[in-house]
Each structure stands twice: as C-alpha cells, then as structure tokens.
XYZ file of C-alpha atoms in Angstrom:
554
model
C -1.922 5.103 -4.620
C 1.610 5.239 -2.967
C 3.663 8.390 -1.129
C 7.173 9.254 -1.978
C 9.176 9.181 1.050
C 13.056 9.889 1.203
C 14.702 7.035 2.117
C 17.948 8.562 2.895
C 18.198 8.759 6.935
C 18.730 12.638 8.177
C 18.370 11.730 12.038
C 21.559 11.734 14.060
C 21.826 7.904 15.240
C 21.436 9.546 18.985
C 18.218 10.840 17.684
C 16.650 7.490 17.035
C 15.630 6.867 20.491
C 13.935 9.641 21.485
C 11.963 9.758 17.796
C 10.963 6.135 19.088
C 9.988 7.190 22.145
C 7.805 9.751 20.278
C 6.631 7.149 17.820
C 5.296 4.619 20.533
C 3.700 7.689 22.262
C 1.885 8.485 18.660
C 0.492 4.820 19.481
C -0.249 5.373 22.641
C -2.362 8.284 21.793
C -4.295 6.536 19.405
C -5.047 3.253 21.778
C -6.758 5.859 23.393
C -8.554 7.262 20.636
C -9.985 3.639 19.909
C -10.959 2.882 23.365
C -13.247 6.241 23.575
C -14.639 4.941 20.195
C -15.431 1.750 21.508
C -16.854 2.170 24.506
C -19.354 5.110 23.350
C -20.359 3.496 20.337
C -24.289 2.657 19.642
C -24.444 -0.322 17.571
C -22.132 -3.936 18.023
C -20.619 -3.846 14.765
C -18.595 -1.142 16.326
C -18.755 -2.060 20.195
C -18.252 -5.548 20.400
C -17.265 -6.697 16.704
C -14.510 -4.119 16.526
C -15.073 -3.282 12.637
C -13.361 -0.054 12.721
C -9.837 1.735 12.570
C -8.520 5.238 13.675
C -5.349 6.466 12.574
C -3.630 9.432 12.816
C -2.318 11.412 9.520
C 0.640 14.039 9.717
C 0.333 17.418 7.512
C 0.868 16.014 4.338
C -1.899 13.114 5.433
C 0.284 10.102 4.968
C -0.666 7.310 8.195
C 2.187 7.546 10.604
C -0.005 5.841 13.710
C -2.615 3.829 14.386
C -4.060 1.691 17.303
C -2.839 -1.307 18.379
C -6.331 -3.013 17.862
C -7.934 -2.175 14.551
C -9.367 -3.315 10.659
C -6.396 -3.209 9.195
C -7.001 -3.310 5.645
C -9.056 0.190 6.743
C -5.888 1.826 7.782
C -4.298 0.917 4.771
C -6.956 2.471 2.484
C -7.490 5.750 5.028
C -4.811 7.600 3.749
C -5.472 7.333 0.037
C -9.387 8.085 0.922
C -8.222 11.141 2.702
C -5.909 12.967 0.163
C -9.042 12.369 -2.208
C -11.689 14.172 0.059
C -8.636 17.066 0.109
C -8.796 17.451 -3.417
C -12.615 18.707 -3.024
C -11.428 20.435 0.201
C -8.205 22.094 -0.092
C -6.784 22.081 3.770
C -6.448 25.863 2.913
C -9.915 25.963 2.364
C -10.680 24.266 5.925
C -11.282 25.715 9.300
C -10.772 24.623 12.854
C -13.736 22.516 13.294
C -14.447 21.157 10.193
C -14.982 17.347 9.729
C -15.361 15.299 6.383
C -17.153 12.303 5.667
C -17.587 10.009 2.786
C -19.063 6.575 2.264
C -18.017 6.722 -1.510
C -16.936 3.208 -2.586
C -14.218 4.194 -4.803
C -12.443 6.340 -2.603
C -13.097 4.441 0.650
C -12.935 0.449 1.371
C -15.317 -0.893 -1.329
C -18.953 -0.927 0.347
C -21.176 1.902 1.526
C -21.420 0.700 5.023
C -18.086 2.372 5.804
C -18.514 5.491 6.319
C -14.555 7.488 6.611
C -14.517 10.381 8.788
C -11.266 12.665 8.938
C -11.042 15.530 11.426
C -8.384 18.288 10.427
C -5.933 18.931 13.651
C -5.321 22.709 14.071
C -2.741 23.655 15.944
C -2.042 27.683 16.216
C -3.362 28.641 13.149
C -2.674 25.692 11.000
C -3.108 22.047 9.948
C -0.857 20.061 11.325
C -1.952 16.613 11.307
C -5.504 14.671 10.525
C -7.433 12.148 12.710
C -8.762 9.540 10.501
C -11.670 7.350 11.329
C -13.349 4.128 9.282
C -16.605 2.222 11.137
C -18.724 -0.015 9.671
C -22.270 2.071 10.560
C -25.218 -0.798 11.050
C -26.964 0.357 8.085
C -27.121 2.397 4.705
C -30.497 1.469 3.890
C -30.867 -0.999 0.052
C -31.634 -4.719 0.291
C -31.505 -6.394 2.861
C -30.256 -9.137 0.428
C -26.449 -8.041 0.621
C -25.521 -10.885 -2.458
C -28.048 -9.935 -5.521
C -27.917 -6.380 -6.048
C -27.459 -5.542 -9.340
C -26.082 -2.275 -8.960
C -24.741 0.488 -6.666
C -28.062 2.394 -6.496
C -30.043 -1.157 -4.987
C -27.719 -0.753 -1.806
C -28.344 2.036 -0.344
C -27.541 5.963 0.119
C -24.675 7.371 -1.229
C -22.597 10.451 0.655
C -20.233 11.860 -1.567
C -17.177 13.799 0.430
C -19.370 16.537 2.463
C -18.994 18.490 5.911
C -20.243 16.693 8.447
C -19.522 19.709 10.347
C -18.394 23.300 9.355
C -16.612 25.460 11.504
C -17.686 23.433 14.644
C -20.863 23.185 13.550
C -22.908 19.994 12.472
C -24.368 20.237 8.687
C -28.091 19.481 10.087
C -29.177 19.061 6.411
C -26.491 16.234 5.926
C -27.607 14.635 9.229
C -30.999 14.872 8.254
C -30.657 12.950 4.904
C -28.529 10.443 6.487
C -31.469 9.747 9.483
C -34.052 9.549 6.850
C -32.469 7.142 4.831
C -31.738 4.558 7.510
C -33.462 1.594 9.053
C -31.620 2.270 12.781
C -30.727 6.192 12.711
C -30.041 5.833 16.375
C -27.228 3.540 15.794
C -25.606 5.086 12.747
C -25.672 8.499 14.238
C -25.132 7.206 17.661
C -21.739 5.910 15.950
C -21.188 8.607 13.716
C -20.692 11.267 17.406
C -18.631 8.408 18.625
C -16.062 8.647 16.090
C -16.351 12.676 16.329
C -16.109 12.308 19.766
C -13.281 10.357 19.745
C -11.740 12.532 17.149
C -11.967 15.049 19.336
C -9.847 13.839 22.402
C -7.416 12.555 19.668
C -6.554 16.319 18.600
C -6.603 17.393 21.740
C -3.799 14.949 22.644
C -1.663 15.706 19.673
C -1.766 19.169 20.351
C -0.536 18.723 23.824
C 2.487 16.947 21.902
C 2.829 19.586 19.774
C 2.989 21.949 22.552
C 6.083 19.424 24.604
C 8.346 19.263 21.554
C 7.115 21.626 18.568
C 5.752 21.193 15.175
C 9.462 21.202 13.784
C 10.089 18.072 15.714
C 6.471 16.243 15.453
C 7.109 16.721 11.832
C 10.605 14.806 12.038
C 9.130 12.100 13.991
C 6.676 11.100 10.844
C 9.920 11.630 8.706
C 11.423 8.956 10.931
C 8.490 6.585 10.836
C 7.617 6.537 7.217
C 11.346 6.371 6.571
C 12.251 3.378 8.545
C 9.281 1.596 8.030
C 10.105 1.928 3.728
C 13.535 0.874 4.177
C 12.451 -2.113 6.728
C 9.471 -3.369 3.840
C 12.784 -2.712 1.105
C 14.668 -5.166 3.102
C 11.986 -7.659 3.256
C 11.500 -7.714 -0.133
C 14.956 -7.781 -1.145
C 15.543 -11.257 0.598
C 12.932 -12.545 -1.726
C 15.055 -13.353 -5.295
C 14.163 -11.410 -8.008
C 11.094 -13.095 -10.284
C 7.791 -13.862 -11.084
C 5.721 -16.080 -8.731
C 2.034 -16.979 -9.784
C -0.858 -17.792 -7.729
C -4.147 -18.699 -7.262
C -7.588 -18.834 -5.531
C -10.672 -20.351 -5.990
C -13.832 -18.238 -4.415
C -17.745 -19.040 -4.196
C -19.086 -16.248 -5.563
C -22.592 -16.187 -5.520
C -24.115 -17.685 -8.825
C -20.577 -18.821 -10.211
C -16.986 -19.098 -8.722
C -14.607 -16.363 -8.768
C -11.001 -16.514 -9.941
C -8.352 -14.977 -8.646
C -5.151 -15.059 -10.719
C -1.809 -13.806 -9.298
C 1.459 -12.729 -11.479
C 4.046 -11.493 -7.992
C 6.990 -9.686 -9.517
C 10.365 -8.721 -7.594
C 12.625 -6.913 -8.555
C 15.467 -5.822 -6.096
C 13.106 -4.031 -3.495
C 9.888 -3.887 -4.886
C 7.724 -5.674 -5.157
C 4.254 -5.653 -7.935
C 1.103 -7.638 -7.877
C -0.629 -8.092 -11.312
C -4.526 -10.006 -10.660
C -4.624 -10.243 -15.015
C -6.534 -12.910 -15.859
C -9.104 -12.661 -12.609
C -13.098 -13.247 -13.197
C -14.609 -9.721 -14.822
C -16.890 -8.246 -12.694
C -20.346 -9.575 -11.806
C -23.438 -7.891 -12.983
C -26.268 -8.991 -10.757
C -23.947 -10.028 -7.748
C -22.994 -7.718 -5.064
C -19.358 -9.318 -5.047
C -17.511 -7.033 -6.791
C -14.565 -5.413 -5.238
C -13.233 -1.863 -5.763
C -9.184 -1.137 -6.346
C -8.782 0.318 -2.993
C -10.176 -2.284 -1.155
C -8.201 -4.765 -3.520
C -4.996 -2.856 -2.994
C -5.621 -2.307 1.103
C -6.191 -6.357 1.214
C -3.106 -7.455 -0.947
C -0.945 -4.496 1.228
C -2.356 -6.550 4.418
C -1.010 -9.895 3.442
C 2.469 -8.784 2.504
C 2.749 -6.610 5.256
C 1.844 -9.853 7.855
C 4.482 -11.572 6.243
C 7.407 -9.359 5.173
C 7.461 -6.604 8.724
C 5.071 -8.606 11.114
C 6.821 -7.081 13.798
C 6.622 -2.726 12.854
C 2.961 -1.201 13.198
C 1.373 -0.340 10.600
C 1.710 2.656 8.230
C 1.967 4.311 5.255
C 5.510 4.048 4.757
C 5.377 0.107 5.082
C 3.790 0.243 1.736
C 5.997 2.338 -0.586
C 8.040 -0.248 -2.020
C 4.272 -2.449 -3.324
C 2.149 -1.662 -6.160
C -0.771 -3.524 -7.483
C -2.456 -3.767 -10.410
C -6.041 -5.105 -11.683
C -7.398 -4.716 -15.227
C -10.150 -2.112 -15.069
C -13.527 -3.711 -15.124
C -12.307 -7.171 -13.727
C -13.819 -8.766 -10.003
C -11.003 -6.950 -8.741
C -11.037 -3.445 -9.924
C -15.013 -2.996 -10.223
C -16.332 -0.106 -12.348
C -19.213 1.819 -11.006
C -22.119 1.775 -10.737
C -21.090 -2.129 -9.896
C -22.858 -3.712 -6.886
C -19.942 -4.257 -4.316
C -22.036 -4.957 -0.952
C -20.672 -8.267 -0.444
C -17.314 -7.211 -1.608
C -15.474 -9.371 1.327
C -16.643 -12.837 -0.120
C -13.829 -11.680 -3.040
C -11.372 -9.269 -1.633
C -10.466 -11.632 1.820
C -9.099 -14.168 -0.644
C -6.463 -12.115 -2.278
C -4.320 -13.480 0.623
C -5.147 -17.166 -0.526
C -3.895 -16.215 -3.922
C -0.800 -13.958 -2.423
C 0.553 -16.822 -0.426
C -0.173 -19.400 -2.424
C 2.248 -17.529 -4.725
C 5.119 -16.732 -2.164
C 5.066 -20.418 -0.738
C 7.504 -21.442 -3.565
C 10.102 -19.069 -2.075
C 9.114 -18.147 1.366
C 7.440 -20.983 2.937
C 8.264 -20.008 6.371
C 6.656 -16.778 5.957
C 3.013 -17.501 4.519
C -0.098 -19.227 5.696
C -2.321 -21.568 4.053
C -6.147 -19.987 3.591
C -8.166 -18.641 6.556
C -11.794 -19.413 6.803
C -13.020 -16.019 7.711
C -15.568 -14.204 7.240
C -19.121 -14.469 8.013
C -21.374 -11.763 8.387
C -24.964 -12.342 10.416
C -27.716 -9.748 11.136
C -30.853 -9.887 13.300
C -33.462 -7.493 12.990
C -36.107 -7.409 15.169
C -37.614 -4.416 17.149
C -36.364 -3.003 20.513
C -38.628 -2.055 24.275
C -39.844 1.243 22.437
C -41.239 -0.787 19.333
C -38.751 0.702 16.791
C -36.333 -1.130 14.190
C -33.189 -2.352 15.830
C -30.563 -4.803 14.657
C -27.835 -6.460 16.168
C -24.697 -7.713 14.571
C -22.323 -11.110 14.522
C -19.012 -11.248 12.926
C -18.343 -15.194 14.004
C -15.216 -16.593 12.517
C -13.725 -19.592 10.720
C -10.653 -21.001 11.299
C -7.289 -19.351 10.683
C -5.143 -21.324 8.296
C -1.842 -22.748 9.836
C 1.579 -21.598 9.158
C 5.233 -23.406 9.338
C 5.374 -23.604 13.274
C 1.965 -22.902 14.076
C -1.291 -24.686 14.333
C -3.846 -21.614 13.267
C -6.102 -20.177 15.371
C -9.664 -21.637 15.415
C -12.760 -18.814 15.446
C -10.463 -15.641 14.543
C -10.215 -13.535 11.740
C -7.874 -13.286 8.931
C -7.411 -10.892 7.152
C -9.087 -8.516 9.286
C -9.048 -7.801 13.031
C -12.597 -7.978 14.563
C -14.328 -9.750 17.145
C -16.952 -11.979 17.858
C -19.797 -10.422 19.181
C -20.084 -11.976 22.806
C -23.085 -14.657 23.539
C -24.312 -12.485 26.607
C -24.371 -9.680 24.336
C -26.484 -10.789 21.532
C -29.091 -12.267 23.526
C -28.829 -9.372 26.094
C -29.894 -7.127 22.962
C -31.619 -9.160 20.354
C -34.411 -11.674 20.484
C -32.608 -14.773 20.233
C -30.923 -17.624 22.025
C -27.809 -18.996 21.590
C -28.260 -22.321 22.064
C -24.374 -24.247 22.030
C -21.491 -22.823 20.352
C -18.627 -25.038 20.003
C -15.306 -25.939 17.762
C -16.417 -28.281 14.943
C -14.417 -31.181 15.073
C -12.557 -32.237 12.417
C -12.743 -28.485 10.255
C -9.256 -27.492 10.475
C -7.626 -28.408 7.227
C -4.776 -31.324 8.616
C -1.090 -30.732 8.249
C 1.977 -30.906 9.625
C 0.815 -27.981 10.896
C -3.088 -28.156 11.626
C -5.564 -25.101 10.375
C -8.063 -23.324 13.149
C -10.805 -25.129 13.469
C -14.596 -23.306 12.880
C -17.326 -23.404 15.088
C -20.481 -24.588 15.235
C -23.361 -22.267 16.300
C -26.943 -23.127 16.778
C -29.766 -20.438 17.207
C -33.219 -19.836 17.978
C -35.872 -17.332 18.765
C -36.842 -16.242 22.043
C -39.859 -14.387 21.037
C -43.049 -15.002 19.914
C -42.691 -13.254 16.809
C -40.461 -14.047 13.783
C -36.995 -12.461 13.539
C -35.782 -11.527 10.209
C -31.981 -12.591 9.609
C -29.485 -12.084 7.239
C -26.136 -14.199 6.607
C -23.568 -13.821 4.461
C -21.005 -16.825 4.455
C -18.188 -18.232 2.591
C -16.166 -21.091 1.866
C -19.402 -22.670 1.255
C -18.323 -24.808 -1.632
C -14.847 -24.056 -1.823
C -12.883 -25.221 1.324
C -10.082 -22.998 2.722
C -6.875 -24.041 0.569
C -4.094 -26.093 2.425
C -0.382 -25.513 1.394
C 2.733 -26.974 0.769
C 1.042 -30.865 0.782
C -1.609 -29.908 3.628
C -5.066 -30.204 3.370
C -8.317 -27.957 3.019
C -10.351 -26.564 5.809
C -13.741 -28.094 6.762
C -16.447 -26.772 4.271
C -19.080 -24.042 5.727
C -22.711 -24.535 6.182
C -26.155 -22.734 7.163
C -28.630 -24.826 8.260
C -32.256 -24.196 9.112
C -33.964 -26.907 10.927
C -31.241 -29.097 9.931
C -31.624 -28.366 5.965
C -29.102 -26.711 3.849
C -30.638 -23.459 3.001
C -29.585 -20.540 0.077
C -28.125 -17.271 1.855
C -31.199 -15.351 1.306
C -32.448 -13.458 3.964
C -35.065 -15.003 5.637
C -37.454 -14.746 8.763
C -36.396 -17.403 11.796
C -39.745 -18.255 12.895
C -40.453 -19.783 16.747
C -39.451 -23.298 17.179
C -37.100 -23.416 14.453
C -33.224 -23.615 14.892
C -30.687 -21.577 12.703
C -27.196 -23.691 12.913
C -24.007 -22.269 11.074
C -21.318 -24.394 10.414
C -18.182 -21.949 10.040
C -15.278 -23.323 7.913
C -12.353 -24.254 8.761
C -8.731 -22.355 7.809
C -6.147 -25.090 5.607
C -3.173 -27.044 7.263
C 0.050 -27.057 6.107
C 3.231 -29.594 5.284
C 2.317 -33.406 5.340
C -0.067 -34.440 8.078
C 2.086 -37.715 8.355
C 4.777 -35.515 9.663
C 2.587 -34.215 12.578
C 3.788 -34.871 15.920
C 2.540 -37.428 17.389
C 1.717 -35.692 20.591
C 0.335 -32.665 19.272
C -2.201 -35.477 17.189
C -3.080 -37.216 20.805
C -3.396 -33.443 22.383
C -5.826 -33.079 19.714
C -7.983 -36.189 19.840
C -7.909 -35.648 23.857
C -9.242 -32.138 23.245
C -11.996 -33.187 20.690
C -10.898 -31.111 17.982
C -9.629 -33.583 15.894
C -11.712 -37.555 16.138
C -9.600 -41.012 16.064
C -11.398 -41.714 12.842
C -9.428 -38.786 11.242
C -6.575 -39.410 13.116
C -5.893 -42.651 11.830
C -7.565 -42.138 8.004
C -5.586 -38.739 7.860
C -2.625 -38.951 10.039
C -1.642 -42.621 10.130
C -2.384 -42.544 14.232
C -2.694 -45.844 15.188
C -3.079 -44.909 18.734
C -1.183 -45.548 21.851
C-alpha cells in the first residue's frame, strides 16, 4: 500500500520557501476545488454533511494536496484506489478527457456508496498530475437494512473501474445502468457532475501553475512535500521508544461484539500495526471492513497524533504499515457484506490509542462517540423518491489538556446536516435538539458530550427511516483512569427499539440519544472551576458532580 519516496533532501535550503509557497498554493487550489463541489452538489450527504474528499495526485499519482476541509480517511485511501484503476488504464492508454470511476470495495473505502472519481490532468500533451474525488452518492440501490446483508450482492450495484467519460465524452451506457439501478438518480448523478465539474476547474487551475513555473518545477514541489512530510512522520515515530504496545477495543457489532486486538511495533522510525487476534469476519452482518478502509482509518489516528500540525498526504504515511489476517473483521474477503463497515473500522482509533497511552499519553485521546448514520425517505413536490441525509454526532473523547468536543466527529470530518435544512427538504420536524447531560465520559479531562434529538412527522403519511448507531451497548472507552462516555439510544415513542428500518408514522416521536466520547485522567483531579462551569452550563448535573467528582459545592 505505501510509495517509496527519497528521503534524502535535494532542495537548496533557499529553495524551501518558495516550494512552500507553492505547496500552500497546491492547497489553496484545492479549497477551491471543494467549495465548487459543495455548493453544486444534489443530495446533503455531500452539501451539508460534507462526506467527501478531493485531492490532488502528481504524475506518479501519489497525494501531495488536499483541502483543508475533507473525509480524511478518504484521502488516505485515494491514492492507493487510483494506482489500481491505472493498472486497468495505463495513463498511456488515456486521453485528455477521460475520467474513471469505481465504487469497488476493495480498491476504494470499504462500502459501495463511495463512489472514487479521478480525472487525468493533461497538460501539453501529457499527464501531469490527477484530480481525485471520493463522495458518498445517496444511494446504490440493496437493502435498505444497511446491518443484515449477508453478502456483497444484497447491497447494491457494483461499478468496477470504467470511463465515466472517454475522450470528453460521457459513457451514456454507464450512466444509464447507474440511473436504473438507483432509488434517487437525480441525486447520485446530480453529485456525480458535481465532482466532474469540480474536477474540471481543479485542472484548469493546475495548469495555470504549470504554465507560471513549469512541469520541471511542479514536479520538485511534490518531491518537496512527500519528502518532508516522510521525514517529519520518521521523527514522530522515532521519539516513541522502540517496542511492542498492545491494545484494545470493544465494538457492538450487530448480533455479537467485535474485537479489536492491537500488537503496535516501533522500531527506530517505523512504525507497524498487527490487528492478529481481531473477530473473523461476519457472515450475515454488513460490518465487515475491507484492508483499505482498515489501513486509511489506523493511518488517520497516527497521523492526528504524531504530525497534527502538516496537511495531509501521501508522504505522511511512508514510515506505517498495517497488517490484518486475511479473512478477519478487519481485512474482509469478498463477496463479504461491508455496508455498515464504519460501526468496525471508526474504532481502530479506540484500539490505536488505547495502545500508545502507555508511552504517549499526551498525544492520544480516549474513544469518540461518533458515528451515526440517519436516512429519511419520503417523496418530493413532483411525487418521486427522495431522501435526505443526517450524519449527527457523539461526543469527541477528551485528551490531556482538553475537554472533547461534544456533537463532532472523530475520526472523520463531516457535518451535521443543519435543522433548517432537513425540515426545509424532508417531511419531518425537529422537535428539540440539545447536549445530553451527563454523556461525556468524566475525567480530569471531560469527553464531548452527545446530543439528544427528538423527531416527528410533518405529514400525513408515514416516512420510512433508517438509522444506523453505535456505542449502543458498549460506551466510548475512557483512558488513563477516566471514565466511559454516556451509552447511545434510539427511541420510538419512548421505547428502545432494534435498528431496523422502520416507517415513523404521524403522532409518533423518533428520539436518538447520541453517545458520549470517554474522559480522561482522574475526575477527582478536575478543576474545580471547570466542574462549576459545567454544572452552570447544564452539561454536567450536581448529582454527578458530587457522586463522580467529589463536588461538594460552593
């Protein structure tokens, strides 16, 4: 999965600055790109939750930028998904115009809602660079259950790497198969010219670089970036004494928990993650999680700890490998259901730092309690199908320093889909949502707190939802003597209900109880003024003040 780079610098030291320069412009460029992407997409998984990523490849398609504001854990499995579409498509084989597209599990991020589109940047004759996109389309046809399929085939169509277009011109055929195998074709494609759109005005602005300084020096720029950022991750990891540092994590899984088991090895300045010993994979549960998503998640959690301050790319990640025993939960074989892969894969950070905390406390978090997934499917003015989308969040778990965040997500990037928006486009009401008191795990350090969310029909009619949620009956983990996260909860009419999907009739109320992320360090070593701050602001109540963190009041 990882690039050679050679670390040995080549750039005159009065060099560096203006290859900086360049490098923030690279960003720059692709802020851009993501803004014309989200503010022409169709559906609100990509225009208001955010669950996408652009990034820009050089010749040899290694990342060297990316936006500021993205998924993550999709620009670190965009690279390897690219160079694996190029082995069906030679670049020599590509013209100007041409535009790839796969939704293939294995290559991509693990589920066939992602679809990965990569746009080859000509520039006189030649490939000089690639425009990499990731989205999370609104839907691939299947189940609408997202938890019980048995298999790849129950959830939904499959693109192997294709043209999307040829030459300029869209592969009707392709578009056509895609449209009839949809529930909202007006969305996905909607989203699908987006990205190409977007893709577009992203070559376009390369080029004009190209044109300023020359392909000679856009090519020593990526040198520069994949360079430093290798010998910046080398240096991280060879603060960290050499040895072997196990962890954990305890997930819900569907009809029984999932292990994750963690062997971290260092050695000088690399670093090796071995999952041996995690659950095998599931065979009637859509939980399963392919090795690129499992690698792309484990490269996240380092990466936030180790070079929290460098953006993101490829080079970042030469120094890590990772490992999972073929046919384990975390290296799925196909044709293994992997819908739902999230409910495994976002807890590889739980198991990550729960395994770093014995050496670098000050650089890990306790677990988040992200992420939720909610769809509501109903019909739109015309009378056809139309869904909208809600990524809410738990809390994020707390670090040394730092209360988390409440209602963000961790490990990922997107956003919650505004109030105004979902009721402005789908058929319900969102009646309160607030923090849930008490739900961030306590600590020296306290954990985000989740929310609580209640929801009901506007219409006369039924509207069919689907949720997928976590932490369910396993609370966020605390570390280093703090305590777990609030537990989640979906509620119908105030009784605990299974996450099937299910139709929301009129007059009943949905309420969601999101989780809370773990504390960390002692809670009787909280400041007493941050614990007062916190009963003042309702987030934490005097009962669990005193029971929790000895607060006997003022």
């Amino acid at each position: 999965m990882n690039i050679e780079i050679d670390v040995a610098s080549t750039a005159p030291e009065e060099d560096a600055f203006g290859l900086q320069i360049q490098w923030d412009r690279l960003i720059a460029m692709m802020d851009e790109v993501d803004a014309i992407l989200l503010r022409t997409a169709f559906s609100t998984i990509v225009s208001e939750s955010r669950d996408y990523a652009v990034i820009l490849l050089d010749s040899q398609a290694r990342s060297i930028a990316q936006s500021q504001i993205c998924v993550p854990a999709f620009t670190c499995s965009l690279p390897s998904a690219t160079r694996s579409m190029l082995d069906i498509f030679p670049p020599e084989t590509l013209r100007e115009g041409d535009i790839l597209i796969t939704n293939d599990p294995w290559l991509c991020h693990g589920h066939l809602p992602d679809f990965y589109i990569v746009m080859p940047i000509f520039h006189r004759g030649g490939i000089v660079g690639f425009i990499a996109s990731a989205a999370h389309i609104s839907d691939i046809g299947g189940s609408h259950d997202e938890l019980k399929a048995r298999d790849l085939y129950e959830e939904g169509l499959q693109i192997p790497p294709s043209k999307l277009y040829e030459a300029g011109a869209p592969n009707v055929q392709l578009i056509r198969i895609i449209e009839a195998n949809v529930r909202y074709p007006k969305l996905v494609l909607g989203d699908v010219g987006a990205i190409v759109g977007a893709a577009r005005i992203g070559a376009e602005r390369y080029n004009a670089m190209l044109e300023e300084y020359g392909r000679e020096k856009m090519d020593a720029v990526a040198d520069f970036i994949l360079r430093r950022s290798a010998n910046a991750m080398r240096d991280a990891i060879a603060a960290i004494p050499d040895g072997e540092y196990l962890g954990k994590a305890l997930c819900d899984g569907v009809t029984s928990p999932t292990n994750i088991v963690l062997k971290i090895t260092v050695a000088g300045d690399t670093l090796h993650l071995d999952y041996t010993g995690t659950s095998p994979q599931n065979p009637d549960t859509a939980v399963n999680v392919v090795m690129n998503a499992t690698h792309a998640h484990s490269l996240l959690a380092l990466k936030c700890s180790l070079c929290p301050e460098l953006p993101n790319n490829e080079g970042l990640f030469v120094p890590i490998t990772s490992y999972a025993p073929p046919g384990s939960i975390l290296n799925a074989q196909r044709p293994a259901a992997v819908q739902a892969r999230s409910r495994t894969s976002f807890h590889t950070h739980t198991a990550i730092y729960n395994a770093l905390a014995k050496v670098i406390p000050n650089a890990v978090q306790a677990t988040s309690g992200s992420f939720w997934f909610i769809r509501f499917m109903c019909q739109d003015d015309e009378g056809a199908p139309f869904v909208v989308h809600m990524l809410p969040n738990g809390g994020e778990g707390a670090s040394i320093g730092m209360d988390g965040h409440s209602t963000i997500a961790f490990p990922g990037c997107s956003m919650v889909t505004p109030m105004e928006i979902i009721e402005a486009n789908g058929p319900v009401l969102i009646r309160e949502r607030a923090y849930h008191p008490d739900s961030g795990g306590p600590g020296k350090y306290r954990g985000g707190l989740g929310s609580i969310m209640r929801i009901e029909t506007k219409s006369d009619k039924p509207v069919h939802v689907a949720v997928r949620p976590d932490h369910t009956r396993y609370p966020s983990d605390g570390l280093l003597q703090g305590h777990p996260g609030g537990l989640g909860a979906v509620l119908l009419d105030g009784r605990p209900i299974e996450p099937d999907p299910f139709a929301l009739q009129p007059g009943q109320m949905l309420t969601l109880h999101l989780p809370g992320g773990g504390g960390i360090g002692n809670p009787l070593e909280r400041d007493r003024a941050l614990v007062e701050t916190d009963i003042e602001l309702g987030l934490v109540s005097r009962r669990a003040a005193g029971d929790i963190y000895g607060y006997a009041g003022k």
